[in-house]
mmCIF file with all atom_site columns, C-alpha atoms in Angstrom:
data_model
loop_
_atom_site.group_PDB
_atom_site.id
_atom_site.type_symbol
_atom_site.label_atom_id
_atom_site.label_alt_id
_atom_site.label_comp_id
_atom_site.label_asym_id
_atom_site.label_entity_id
_atom_site.label_seq_id
_atom_site.pdbx_PDB_ins_code
_atom_site.Cartn_x
_atom_site.Cartn_y
_atom_site.Cartn_z
_atom_site.occupancy
_atom_site.B_iso_or_equiv
_atom_site.pdbx_formal_charge
_atom_site.auth_seq_id
_atom_site.auth_comp_id
_atom_site.auth_asym_id
_atom_site.auth_atom_id
_atom_site.pdbx_PDB_model_num
ATOM 1   C CA . MET S 1 1   ? 153.126 -4.021  2.441   1.00 81.00 ? 1   MET S CA 1
ATOM 2   C CA . PHE S 1 2   ? 153.962 -0.315  2.165   1.00 86.00 ? 2   PHE S CA 1
ATOM 3   C CA . ASP S 1 3   ? 151.442 2.448   1.435   1.00 80.00 ? 3   ASP S CA 1
ATOM 4   C CA . THR S 1 4   ? 152.066 5.145   -1.183  1.00 84.00 ? 4   THR S CA 1
ATOM 5   C CA . HIS S 1 5   ? 148.713 6.923   -1.029  1.00 83.00 ? 5   HIS S CA 1
ATOM 6   C CA . GLU S 1 6   ? 150.235 9.959   0.714   1.00 83.00 ? 6   GLU S CA 1
ATOM 7   C CA . LEU S 1 7   ? 152.424 10.586  -2.327  1.00 83.00 ? 7   LEU S CA 1
ATOM 8   C CA . GLY S 1 8   ? 149.508 10.721  -4.713  1.00 80.00 ? 8   GLY S CA 1
ATOM 9   C CA . ARG S 1 9   ? 150.503 10.901  -8.351  1.00 82.00 ? 9   ARG S CA 1
ATOM 10  C CA . ARG S 1 10  ? 152.424 14.122  -8.087  1.00 83.00 ? 10  ARG S CA 1
ATOM 11  C CA . PRO S 1 11  ? 155.811 13.614  -9.777  1.00 87.00 ? 11  PRO S CA 1
ATOM 12  C CA . GLY S 1 12  ? 158.580 14.757  -7.445  1.00 86.00 ? 12  GLY S CA 1
ATOM 13  C CA . ALA S 1 13  ? 156.657 14.063  -4.228  1.00 90.00 ? 13  ALA S CA 1
ATOM 14  C CA . LEU S 1 14  ? 158.896 12.418  -1.595  1.00 92.00 ? 14  LEU S CA 1
ATOM 15  C CA . LYS S 1 15  ? 158.357 10.371  1.510   1.00 92.00 ? 15  LYS S CA 1
ATOM 16  C CA . ARG S 1 16  ? 160.954 8.917   3.872   1.00 94.00 ? 16  ARG S CA 1
ATOM 17  C CA . LEU S 1 17  ? 160.236 6.215   6.390   1.00 92.00 ? 17  LEU S CA 1
ATOM 18  C CA . THR S 1 18  ? 161.993 3.849   8.747   1.00 94.00 ? 18  THR S CA 1
ATOM 19  C CA . ARG S 1 19  ? 160.513 0.525   9.671   1.00 94.00 ? 19  ARG S CA 1
ATOM 20  C CA . SER S 1 20  ? 161.500 -2.729  11.352  1.00 95.00 ? 20  SER S CA 1
ATOM 21  C CA . VAL S 1 21  ? 160.071 -5.883  9.791   1.00 93.00 ? 21  VAL S CA 1
ATOM 22  C CA . ASP S 1 22  ? 160.446 -9.594  10.510  1.00 94.00 ? 22  ASP S CA 1
ATOM 23  C CA . ALA S 1 23  ? 162.649 -11.556 8.121   1.00 93.00 ? 23  ALA S CA 1
ATOM 24  C CA . PRO S 1 24  ? 160.604 -13.928 5.971   1.00 89.00 ? 24  PRO S CA 1
ATOM 25  C CA . GLY S 1 25  ? 161.337 -17.627 5.793   1.00 81.00 ? 25  GLY S CA 1
ATOM 26  C CA . SER S 1 26  ? 160.933 -20.490 3.342   1.00 80.00 ? 26  SER S CA 1
ATOM 27  C CA . PRO S 1 27  ? 163.035 -19.658 1.465   1.00 82.00 ? 27  PRO S CA 1
ATOM 28  C CA . VAL S 1 28  ? 165.446 -18.045 3.870   1.00 84.00 ? 28  VAL S CA 1
ATOM 29  C CA . LEU S 1 29  ? 166.478 -14.419 3.416   1.00 90.00 ? 29  LEU S CA 1
ATOM 30  C CA . GLY S 1 30  ? 169.969 -15.212 2.165   1.00 90.00 ? 30  GLY S CA 1
ATOM 31  C CA . ILE S 1 31  ? 171.819 -18.181 0.680   1.00 89.00 ? 31  ILE S CA 1
ATOM 32  C CA . ASP S 1 32  ? 169.993 -21.358 1.649   1.00 85.00 ? 32  ASP S CA 1
ATOM 33  C CA . GLY S 1 33  ? 172.220 -23.846 3.460   1.00 86.00 ? 33  GLY S CA 1
ATOM 34  C CA . VAL S 1 34  ? 175.116 -21.382 3.692   1.00 90.00 ? 34  VAL S CA 1
ATOM 35  C CA . ILE S 1 35  ? 174.173 -18.135 5.436   1.00 94.00 ? 35  ILE S CA 1
ATOM 36  C CA . GLY S 1 36  ? 171.016 -16.097 5.916   1.00 94.00 ? 36  GLY S CA 1
ATOM 37  C CA . VAL S 1 37  ? 168.873 -13.957 8.179   1.00 95.00 ? 37  VAL S CA 1
ATOM 38  C CA . PRO S 1 38  ? 166.872 -16.294 10.460  1.00 94.00 ? 38  PRO S CA 1
ATOM 39  C CA . GLU S 1 39  ? 163.119 -16.298 9.968   1.00 93.00 ? 39  GLU S CA 1
ATOM 40  C CA . GLY S 1 40  ? 161.484 -13.728 12.249  1.00 94.00 ? 40  GLY S CA 1
ATOM 41  C CA . ALA S 1 41  ? 164.733 -11.829 12.938  1.00 95.00 ? 41  ALA S CA 1
ATOM 42  C CA . PRO S 1 42  ? 164.427 -8.022  12.745  1.00 96.00 ? 42  PRO S CA 1
ATOM 43  C CA . VAL S 1 43  ? 165.312 -6.282  9.488   1.00 96.00 ? 43  VAL S CA 1
ATOM 44  C CA . GLU S 1 44  ? 165.706 -2.506  9.776   1.00 97.00 ? 44  GLU S CA 1
ATOM 45  C CA . LEU S 1 45  ? 164.603 -0.594  6.676   1.00 96.00 ? 45  LEU S CA 1
ATOM 46  C CA . ASP S 1 46  ? 165.403 2.990   5.699   1.00 96.00 ? 46  ASP S CA 1
ATOM 47  C CA . LEU S 1 47  ? 163.297 3.907   2.665   1.00 96.00 ? 47  LEU S CA 1
ATOM 48  C CA . ARG S 1 48  ? 162.920 6.838   0.316   1.00 96.00 ? 48  ARG S CA 1
ATOM 49  C CA . LEU S 1 49  ? 159.773 6.848   -1.815  1.00 94.00 ? 49  LEU S CA 1
ATOM 50  C CA . GLU S 1 50  ? 159.664 9.174   -4.794  1.00 94.00 ? 50  GLU S CA 1
ATOM 51  C CA . SER S 1 51  ? 156.675 9.649   -7.060  1.00 92.00 ? 51  SER S CA 1
ATOM 52  C CA . VAL S 1 52  ? 157.533 9.681   -10.774 1.00 92.00 ? 52  VAL S CA 1
ATOM 53  C CA . MET S 1 53  ? 155.438 9.585   -13.953 1.00 90.00 ? 53  MET S CA 1
ATOM 54  C CA . GLU S 1 54  ? 155.474 5.781   -14.245 1.00 89.00 ? 54  GLU S CA 1
ATOM 55  C CA . GLY S 1 55  ? 154.995 4.936   -10.571 1.00 91.00 ? 55  GLY S CA 1
ATOM 56  C CA . VAL S 1 56  ? 156.947 5.083   -7.312  1.00 93.00 ? 56  VAL S CA 1
ATOM 57  C CA . LEU S 1 57  ? 160.741 4.767   -7.175  1.00 95.00 ? 57  LEU S CA 1
ATOM 58  C CA . VAL S 1 58  ? 161.806 3.043   -3.943  1.00 96.00 ? 58  VAL S CA 1
ATOM 59  C CA . THR S 1 59  ? 165.388 3.476   -2.739  1.00 96.00 ? 59  THR S CA 1
ATOM 60  C CA . GLY S 1 60  ? 166.547 2.044   0.544   1.00 96.00 ? 60  GLY S CA 1
ATOM 61  C CA . THR S 1 61  ? 168.883 0.115   2.804   1.00 97.00 ? 61  THR S CA 1
ATOM 62  C CA . ALA S 1 62  ? 168.161 -3.049  4.752   1.00 96.00 ? 62  ALA S CA 1
ATOM 63  C CA . ARG S 1 63  ? 170.187 -3.878  7.873   1.00 97.00 ? 63  ARG S CA 1
ATOM 64  C CA . ALA S 1 64  ? 170.108 -7.253  9.587   1.00 96.00 ? 64  ALA S CA 1
ATOM 65  C CA . THR S 1 65  ? 172.262 -9.944  11.211  1.00 96.00 ? 65  THR S CA 1
ATOM 66  C CA . ALA S 1 66  ? 172.817 -13.102 9.187   1.00 96.00 ? 66  ALA S CA 1
ATOM 67  C CA . GLU S 1 67  ? 173.828 -16.445 10.672  1.00 95.00 ? 67  GLU S CA 1
ATOM 68  C CA . GLY S 1 68  ? 175.724 -19.318 9.102   1.00 95.00 ? 68  GLY S CA 1
ATOM 69  C CA . GLU S 1 69  ? 178.890 -21.353 9.486   1.00 94.00 ? 69  GLU S CA 1
ATOM 70  C CA . CYS S 1 70  ? 182.479 -20.900 8.408   1.00 94.00 ? 70  CYS S CA 1
ATOM 71  C CA . VAL S 1 71  ? 183.189 -22.791 5.190   1.00 93.00 ? 71  VAL S CA 1
ATOM 72  C CA . ARG S 1 72  ? 186.684 -23.679 6.469   1.00 92.00 ? 72  ARG S CA 1
ATOM 73  C CA . CYS S 1 73  ? 186.200 -24.811 10.062  1.00 92.00 ? 73  CYS S CA 1
ATOM 74  C CA . LEU S 1 74  ? 182.375 -25.175 10.179  1.00 91.00 ? 74  LEU S CA 1
ATOM 75  C CA . GLU S 1 75  ? 182.117 -23.026 13.313  1.00 92.00 ? 75  GLU S CA 1
ATOM 76  C CA . PRO S 1 76  ? 178.951 -20.881 13.636  1.00 94.00 ? 76  PRO S CA 1
ATOM 77  C CA . LEU S 1 77  ? 179.300 -17.204 12.707  1.00 95.00 ? 77  LEU S CA 1
ATOM 78  C CA . THR S 1 78  ? 177.281 -14.020 12.340  1.00 95.00 ? 78  THR S CA 1
ATOM 79  C CA . VAL S 1 79  ? 177.587 -11.306 9.700   1.00 94.00 ? 79  VAL S CA 1
ATOM 80  C CA . GLU S 1 80  ? 176.136 -7.800  9.828   1.00 95.00 ? 80  GLU S CA 1
ATOM 81  C CA . VAL S 1 81  ? 174.362 -7.103  6.530   1.00 95.00 ? 81  VAL S CA 1
ATOM 82  C CA . ASP S 1 82  ? 173.880 -3.711  4.874   1.00 96.00 ? 82  ASP S CA 1
ATOM 83  C CA . ALA S 1 83  ? 171.990 -4.235  1.625   1.00 96.00 ? 83  ALA S CA 1
ATOM 84  C CA . ASP S 1 84  ? 171.224 -1.286  -0.665  1.00 96.00 ? 84  ASP S CA 1
ATOM 85  C CA . PHE S 1 85  ? 168.487 -1.511  -3.275  1.00 96.00 ? 85  PHE S CA 1
ATOM 86  C CA . GLN S 1 86  ? 166.441 0.555   -5.705  1.00 96.00 ? 86  GLN S CA 1
ATOM 87  C CA . GLU S 1 87  ? 163.317 -0.572  -7.513  1.00 95.00 ? 87  GLU S CA 1
ATOM 88  C CA . MET S 1 88  ? 160.535 0.987   -9.564  1.00 95.00 ? 88  MET S CA 1
ATOM 89  C CA . PHE S 1 89  ? 156.969 0.025   -8.670  1.00 93.00 ? 89  PHE S CA 1
ATOM 90  C CA . SER S 1 90  ? 154.809 0.940   -11.654 1.00 93.00 ? 90  SER S CA 1
ATOM 91  C CA . TYR S 1 91  ? 151.205 2.042   -11.679 1.00 89.00 ? 91  TYR S CA 1
ATOM 92  C CA . PRO S 1 92  ? 148.879 -0.696  -13.004 1.00 87.00 ? 92  PRO S CA 1
ATOM 93  C CA . ASP S 1 93  ? 147.933 1.608   -15.896 1.00 78.00 ? 93  ASP S CA 1
ATOM 94  C CA . ALA S 1 94  ? 151.532 2.580   -16.658 1.00 60.00 ? 94  ALA S CA 1
ATOM 95  C CA . ASP S 1 95  ? 151.108 1.407   -20.269 1.00 55.00 ? 95  ASP S CA 1
ATOM 96  C CA . ASP S 1 96  ? 148.515 4.127   -20.772 1.00 47.00 ? 96  ASP S CA 1
ATOM 97  C CA . ARG S 1 97  ? 150.937 6.786   -19.544 1.00 45.00 ? 97  ARG S CA 1
ATOM 98  C CA . GLY S 1 98  ? 153.460 6.797   -22.364 1.00 43.00 ? 98  GLY S CA 1
ATOM 99  C CA . ARG S 1 99  ? 154.823 3.252   -22.793 1.00 48.00 ? 99  ARG S CA 1
ATOM 100 C CA . SER S 1 100 ? 154.725 1.814   -26.286 1.00 39.00 ? 100 SER S CA 1
ATOM 101 C CA . THR S 1 101 ? 152.153 -0.944  -26.736 1.00 44.00 ? 101 THR S CA 1
ATOM 102 C CA . ALA S 1 102 ? 152.984 -1.733  -30.340 1.00 42.00 ? 102 ALA S CA 1
ATOM 103 C CA . ASP S 1 103 ? 153.853 -5.350  -29.569 1.00 49.00 ? 103 ASP S CA 1
ATOM 104 C CA . PRO S 1 104 ? 151.702 -6.969  -26.822 1.00 47.00 ? 104 PRO S CA 1
ATOM 105 C CA . ALA S 1 105 ? 154.026 -9.972  -26.705 1.00 47.00 ? 105 ALA S CA 1
ATOM 106 C CA . ASP S 1 106 ? 156.980 -7.738  -25.835 1.00 49.00 ? 106 ASP S CA 1
ATOM 107 C CA . ASP S 1 107 ? 154.904 -6.004  -23.174 1.00 51.00 ? 107 ASP S CA 1
ATOM 108 C CA . ALA S 1 108 ? 154.049 -9.356  -21.586 1.00 49.00 ? 108 ALA S CA 1
ATOM 109 C CA . GLU S 1 109 ? 157.730 -10.300 -21.427 1.00 50.00 ? 109 GLU S CA 1
ATOM 110 C CA . ASP S 1 110 ? 158.639 -6.922  -19.924 1.00 55.00 ? 110 ASP S CA 1
ATOM 111 C CA . ASP S 1 111 ? 155.926 -7.247  -17.278 1.00 59.00 ? 111 ASP S CA 1
ATOM 112 C CA . GLU S 1 112 ? 157.561 -10.403 -15.924 1.00 65.00 ? 112 GLU S CA 1
ATOM 113 C CA . ASP S 1 113 ? 160.537 -8.312  -14.794 1.00 73.00 ? 113 ASP S CA 1
ATOM 114 C CA . ARG S 1 114 ? 158.496 -5.389  -13.482 1.00 84.00 ? 114 ARG S CA 1
ATOM 115 C CA . PHE S 1 115 ? 156.908 -4.682  -10.115 1.00 89.00 ? 115 PHE S CA 1
ATOM 116 C CA . PHE S 1 116 ? 153.482 -3.082  -9.849  1.00 91.00 ? 116 PHE S CA 1
ATOM 117 C CA . LEU S 1 117 ? 151.596 -1.161  -7.208  1.00 89.00 ? 117 LEU S CA 1
ATOM 118 C CA . GLU S 1 118 ? 148.406 -2.837  -6.035  1.00 88.00 ? 118 GLU S CA 1
ATOM 119 C CA . ASP S 1 119 ? 145.822 -0.376  -4.714  1.00 86.00 ? 119 ASP S CA 1
ATOM 120 C CA . GLY S 1 120 ? 148.674 2.000   -3.894  1.00 85.00 ? 120 GLY S CA 1
ATOM 121 C CA . LEU S 1 121 ? 150.579 -0.683  -1.964  1.00 88.00 ? 121 LEU S CA 1
ATOM 122 C CA . PHE S 1 122 ? 153.860 -2.464  -2.745  1.00 90.00 ? 122 PHE S CA 1
ATOM 123 C CA . ASP S 1 123 ? 155.601 -5.547  -1.328  1.00 91.00 ? 123 ASP S CA 1
ATOM 124 C CA . LEU S 1 124 ? 159.380 -5.455  -0.833  1.00 92.00 ? 124 LEU S CA 1
ATOM 125 C CA . GLU S 1 125 ? 159.995 -9.133  -0.031  1.00 92.00 ? 125 GLU S CA 1
ATOM 126 C CA . SER S 1 126 ? 161.386 -10.262 -3.388  1.00 91.00 ? 126 SER S CA 1
ATOM 127 C CA . VAL S 1 127 ? 163.453 -7.056  -3.702  1.00 94.00 ? 127 VAL S CA 1
ATOM 128 C CA . LEU S 1 128 ? 164.897 -7.635  -0.230  1.00 92.00 ? 128 LEU S CA 1
ATOM 129 C CA . ARG S 1 129 ? 165.795 -11.240 -1.050  1.00 92.00 ? 129 ARG S CA 1
ATOM 130 C CA . ASP S 1 130 ? 167.795 -10.213 -4.105  1.00 93.00 ? 130 ASP S CA 1
ATOM 131 C CA . ALA S 1 131 ? 169.540 -7.357  -2.283  1.00 94.00 ? 131 ALA S CA 1
ATOM 132 C CA . VAL S 1 132 ? 170.506 -9.426  0.770   1.00 93.00 ? 132 VAL S CA 1
ATOM 133 C CA . VAL S 1 133 ? 171.857 -12.313 -1.333  1.00 92.00 ? 133 VAL S CA 1
ATOM 134 C CA . LEU S 1 134 ? 174.112 -9.894  -3.223  1.00 94.00 ? 134 LEU S CA 1
ATOM 135 C CA . ALA S 1 135 ? 175.326 -8.331  0.055   1.00 95.00 ? 135 ALA S CA 1
ATOM 136 C CA . LEU S 1 136 ? 176.226 -11.633 1.739   1.00 94.00 ? 136 LEU S CA 1
ATOM 137 C CA . PRO S 1 137 ? 179.583 -13.417 1.305   1.00 93.00 ? 137 PRO S CA 1
ATOM 138 C CA . MET S 1 138 ? 179.315 -16.482 -0.931  1.00 91.00 ? 138 MET S CA 1
ATOM 139 C CA . GLN S 1 139 ? 182.075 -18.192 1.083   1.00 92.00 ? 139 GLN S CA 1
ATOM 140 C CA . PRO S 1 140 ? 181.662 -16.949 4.691   1.00 94.00 ? 140 PRO S CA 1
ATOM 141 C CA . VAL S 1 141 ? 184.624 -17.421 7.043   1.00 94.00 ? 141 VAL S CA 1
ATOM 142 C CA . CYS S 1 142 ? 184.906 -16.797 10.790  1.00 92.00 ? 142 CYS S CA 1
ATOM 143 C CA . LYS S 1 143 ? 188.119 -14.855 10.093  1.00 90.00 ? 143 LYS S CA 1
ATOM 144 C CA . GLU S 1 144 ? 190.311 -14.338 7.063   1.00 91.00 ? 144 GLU S CA 1
ATOM 145 C CA . THR S 1 145 ? 193.192 -16.270 8.646   1.00 91.00 ? 145 THR S CA 1
ATOM 146 C CA . CYS S 1 146 ? 191.082 -19.320 9.571   1.00 89.00 ? 146 CYS S CA 1
ATOM 147 C CA . ALA S 1 147 ? 193.217 -22.419 8.920   1.00 86.00 ? 147 ALA S CA 1
ATOM 148 C CA . GLY S 1 148 ? 190.214 -24.732 8.634   1.00 84.00 ? 148 GLY S CA 1
ATOM 149 C CA . LEU S 1 149 ? 190.152 -28.419 9.541   1.00 84.00 ? 149 LEU S CA 1
ATOM 150 C CA . CYS S 1 150 ? 192.764 -31.148 9.190   1.00 84.00 ? 150 CYS S CA 1
ATOM 151 C CA . SER S 1 151 ? 191.977 -33.120 6.051   1.00 82.00 ? 151 SER S CA 1
ATOM 152 C CA . GLU S 1 152 ? 193.129 -36.333 7.747   1.00 80.00 ? 152 GLU S CA 1
ATOM 153 C CA . CYS S 1 153 ? 191.297 -36.284 11.094  1.00 83.00 ? 153 CYS S CA 1
ATOM 154 C CA . GLY S 1 154 ? 189.075 -33.172 11.043  1.00 79.00 ? 154 GLY S CA 1
ATOM 155 C CA . ILE S 1 155 ? 190.667 -31.434 14.028  1.00 82.00 ? 155 ILE S CA 1
ATOM 156 C CA . ARG S 1 156 ? 190.432 -27.617 14.071  1.00 79.00 ? 156 ARG S CA 1
ATOM 157 C CA . LEU S 1 157 ? 193.865 -26.315 13.087  1.00 73.00 ? 157 LEU S CA 1
ATOM 158 C CA . ASP S 1 158 ? 193.520 -22.886 14.729  1.00 72.00 ? 158 ASP S CA 1
ATOM 159 C CA . GLU S 1 159 ? 193.276 -24.608 18.115  1.00 77.00 ? 159 GLU S CA 1
ATOM 160 C CA . ASN S 1 160 ? 196.143 -27.003 17.317  1.00 78.00 ? 160 ASN S CA 1
ATOM 161 C CA . PRO S 1 161 ? 198.708 -24.993 15.306  1.00 78.00 ? 161 PRO S CA 1
ATOM 162 C CA . GLY S 1 162 ? 201.407 -27.685 15.571  1.00 78.00 ? 162 GLY S CA 1
ATOM 163 C CA . HIS S 1 163 ? 199.133 -30.491 14.436  1.00 82.00 ? 163 HIS S CA 1
ATOM 164 C CA . HIS S 1 164 ? 200.377 -32.649 11.540  1.00 76.00 ? 164 HIS S CA 1
ATOM 165 C CA . HIS S 1 165 ? 200.474 -36.189 10.195  1.00 79.00 ? 165 HIS S CA 1
ATOM 166 C CA . ASP S 1 166 ? 203.526 -37.959 8.804   1.00 73.00 ? 166 ASP S CA 1
ATOM 167 C CA . ALA S 1 167 ? 202.938 -37.983 5.114   1.00 66.00 ? 167 ALA S CA 1
ATOM 168 C CA . VAL S 1 168 ? 203.621 -41.186 3.183   1.00 63.00 ? 168 VAL S CA 1
ATOM 169 C CA . ASP S 1 169 ? 204.191 -40.890 -0.539  1.00 65.00 ? 169 ASP S CA 1
ATOM 170 C CA . ILE S 1 170 ? 201.809 -43.410 -2.096  1.00 65.00 ? 170 ILE S CA 1
ATOM 171 C CA . ARG S 1 171 ? 204.356 -44.013 -4.857  1.00 67.00 ? 171 ARG S CA 1
ATOM 172 C CA . TRP S 1 172 ? 206.691 -45.605 -2.282  1.00 62.00 ? 172 TRP S CA 1
ATOM 173 C CA . ALA S 1 173 ? 204.031 -47.326 -0.180  1.00 63.00 ? 173 ALA S CA 1
ATOM 174 C CA . ALA S 1 174 ? 204.271 -50.637 -2.095  1.00 64.00 ? 174 ALA S CA 1
ATOM 175 C CA . LEU S 1 175 ? 208.078 -50.675 -1.909  1.00 64.00 ? 175 LEU S CA 1
ATOM 176 C CA . GLN S 1 176 ? 207.939 -49.906 1.795   1.00 63.00 ? 176 GLN S CA 1
ATOM 177 C CA . GLY S 1 177 ? 205.692 -52.906 2.341   1.00 62.00 ? 177 GLY S CA 1
ATOM 178 C CA . LEU S 1 178 ? 208.058 -55.099 0.309   1.00 66.00 ? 178 LEU S CA 1
ATOM 179 C CA . ALA S 1 179 ? 211.045 -53.914 2.344   1.00 61.00 ? 179 ALA S CA 1
ATOM 180 C CA . GLU S 1 180 ? 209.271 -54.800 5.587   1.00 63.00 ? 180 GLU S CA 1
ATOM 181 C CA . THR S 1 181 ? 208.511 -58.263 4.241   1.00 66.00 ? 181 THR S CA 1
ATOM 182 C CA . VAL S 1 182 ? 212.165 -58.836 3.318   1.00 59.00 ? 182 VAL S CA 1
ATOM 183 C CA . GLN S 1 183 ? 213.292 -57.684 6.743   1.00 60.00 ? 183 GLN S CA 1
ATOM 184 C CA . ASP S 1 184 ? 210.859 -60.059 8.427   1.00 58.00 ? 184 ASP S CA 1
ATOM 185 C CA . GLY S 1 185 ? 212.203 -62.927 6.281   1.00 57.00 ? 185 GLY S CA 1
ATOM 186 C CA . GLU S 1 186 ? 215.796 -62.162 7.284   1.00 57.00 ? 186 GLU S CA 1
ATOM 187 C CA . LYS S 1 187 ? 214.804 -62.205 10.966  1.00 54.00 ? 187 LYS S CA 1
ATOM 188 C CA . ASP S 1 188 ? 213.265 -65.674 10.538  1.00 54.00 ? 188 ASP S CA 1
ATOM 189 C CA . ASN S 1 189 ? 216.509 -67.065 9.058   1.00 56.00 ? 189 ASN S CA 1
ATOM 190 C CA . MET S 1 190 ? 218.776 -65.546 11.709  1.00 55.00 ? 190 MET S CA 1
ATOM 191 C CA . GLY S 1 191 ? 220.295 -68.230 13.967  1.00 53.00 ? 191 GLY S CA 1
ATOM 192 C CA . GLY S 1 192 ? 219.312 -71.020 11.585  1.00 54.00 ? 192 GLY S CA 1
ATOM 193 C CA . ALA S 1 193 ? 221.809 -73.325 9.892   1.00 51.00 ? 193 ALA S CA 1
ATOM 194 C CA . GLU S 1 194 ? 222.678 -72.849 6.282   1.00 55.00 ? 194 GLU S CA 1
ATOM 195 C CA . PRO S 1 195 ? 220.791 -75.051 3.862   1.00 54.00 ? 195 PRO S CA 1
ATOM 196 C CA . GLY S 1 196 ? 222.540 -78.428 3.393   1.00 55.00 ? 196 GLY S CA 1
ATOM 197 C CA . VAL S 1 197 ? 224.554 -78.380 6.676   1.00 51.00 ? 197 VAL S CA 1
ATOM 198 C CA . ASP S 1 198 ? 222.424 -80.969 8.436   1.00 53.00 ? 198 ASP S CA 1
ATOM 199 C CA . GLU S 1 199 ? 222.583 -83.257 5.439   1.00 52.00 ? 199 GLU S CA 1
ATOM 200 C CA . LYS S 1 200 ? 226.415 -83.181 5.431   1.00 52.00 ? 200 LYS S CA 1
ATOM 201 C CA . GLN S 1 201 ? 226.570 -83.942 9.155   1.00 53.00 ? 201 GLN S CA 1
ATOM 202 C CA . GLU S 1 202 ? 224.293 -86.962 8.722   1.00 51.00 ? 202 GLU S CA 1
ATOM 203 C CA . LYS S 1 203 ? 226.551 -88.367 6.077   1.00 50.00 ? 203 LYS S CA 1
#
């Protein structure tokens, strides 16, 4: 939680602060199952708090180290994250300070997407989650030139650049098997007498 009491309700009042916080978990700060900042890892925050008529405008940057694995070769990797964000935290009585209240139903829907100060305090966790997810690569790779894994045996291709398998066209696989059968049959008949020879000799 961050305190805004020093700002008061004086529009234009500013406060800057730097703080290190522990990354939350469950869900992870990032893309679950792909890449994220480990729970408890340090997240460095640079914040600018500005008092405005409706509440406090929070602008900042979050810096952290995310961990995951390469989507091509499955090797572990780390990514340095710089996530920028800006969010308005409204006063609880913001509706009494100029917002239209003509349609309560519309106000209720708007409130679902708004953040509010609670006793002069605000929580950045959900804002941080959104900002970090947007800053992280959706398909992280250990390096842009990563060749990945062999689709046949799973060996890492970067470590075995000459690795390959003899490809067999499945369209010819049946004919190849037939050819081998014919060749085996010819081998069995080699050295044998022609049909009918023994019968002639007996006569």
